[in-house]
Amino acid sequence: MKYTLTGGAGNITRPLALALLKAGHTVTVIGRDAAKLKALTDAGAIAAIGSVEDLSFLTNTFRGADAVYTMVPPTYAATDWKAYIGQIGQNYATAITAAAVKQVVNLSSVGAHLPDGVGPVSGLHRAENALNTLTDVKILHLRPAYFFQNLLANIPLVKGMGIIGANFSAAAGKFPIVATDDIAAVAAEALLSLDFQGHTIRYIASDETGTDQIAQVLGAAIGKTDLAWVKFTDEQA
């Protein structure tokens, strides 16, 4: 099988590519920096250097693939995140049609069912909708929970103020959270089996915890047992 993956050497695409290569398949990885893809090309992947904003490049790279994995790469250049994410979704839909790809695994997010009120995730609502116009293409939308890795952004806050937090809090057992390796494993399983039908949604979580519990576990790990989770206002966050 031939797979084309977006996402470069990111935390999900990298282990996904390695899993597909290990299974003996041909894997092309789209990225913006050849140097960052070296570990994957050394493992047997084909690097396609370019931007998912370049529709011609995207179409040519998708052509011939039995299935593609799509995700929206982050950018610091976007001034309107929802519009940017929605446009990338539209680019994918256009390229998939032009390249005659018939099977897609798309990385979305929990909350993508909402058109507004969930920040940049509302852009993924637009991206899903763009892909869902492809009525003759099988699409699996992955909607993972909050990433464990997102907690790393709190390191300066922990060091500087001795607290951890965000503009939300959740009671024990009410906060689903996921590791990127687990997302990659689900994506690999889907791409290897290609047994999804129509337009399907799958939610992914590694654990269900609470924000106070997150603070307790991290605090114990760094020797700060009084580390507390603080809920900020949207303006403070």
PDB file of C-alpha atoms in Angstrom, residues 1 11 23 29 50 53 71 79 84 95 121-122 135 157 212 217:
ATOM      1  CA  MET A   1       0.000   0.000   0.000  1.00  0.00           C
ATOM      2  CA  ASN A  11       4.503  14.040  17.510  1.00  0.00           C
ATOM      3  CA  ALA A  23       4.444  -2.997   8.279  1.00  0.00           C
ATOM      4  CA  VAL A  29       5.693  12.314   4.399  1.00  0.00           C
ATOM      5  CA  GLY A  50       6.422  21.736   0.422  1.00  0.00           C
ATOM      6  CA  GLU A  53      -1.115  25.743   1.407  1.00  0.00           C
ATOM      7  CA  MET A  71      -3.790  17.227   9.752  1.00  0.00           C
ATOM      8  CA  THR A  79      -4.030  36.076  12.013  1.00  0.00           C
ATOM      9  CA  TYR A  84      -6.594  29.271   8.223  1.00  0.00           C
ATOM     10  CA  ALA A  95      -6.478  17.920  -3.641  1.00  0.00           C
ATOM     11  CA  VAL A 121     -10.948  23.993  17.299  1.00  0.00           C
ATOM     12  CA  SER A 122     -13.900  25.673  15.588  1.00  0.00           C
ATOM     13  CA  THR A 135     -19.399  11.882  -0.691  1.00  0.00           C
ATOM     14  CA  LEU A 157       4.236  29.271  34.896  1.00  0.00           C
ATOM     15  CA  ASP A 212      -6.488  18.999  40.478  1.00  0.00           C
ATOM     16  CA  VAL A 217       0.821  14.207  40.005  1.00  0.00           C
TER      17      VAL A 217
END
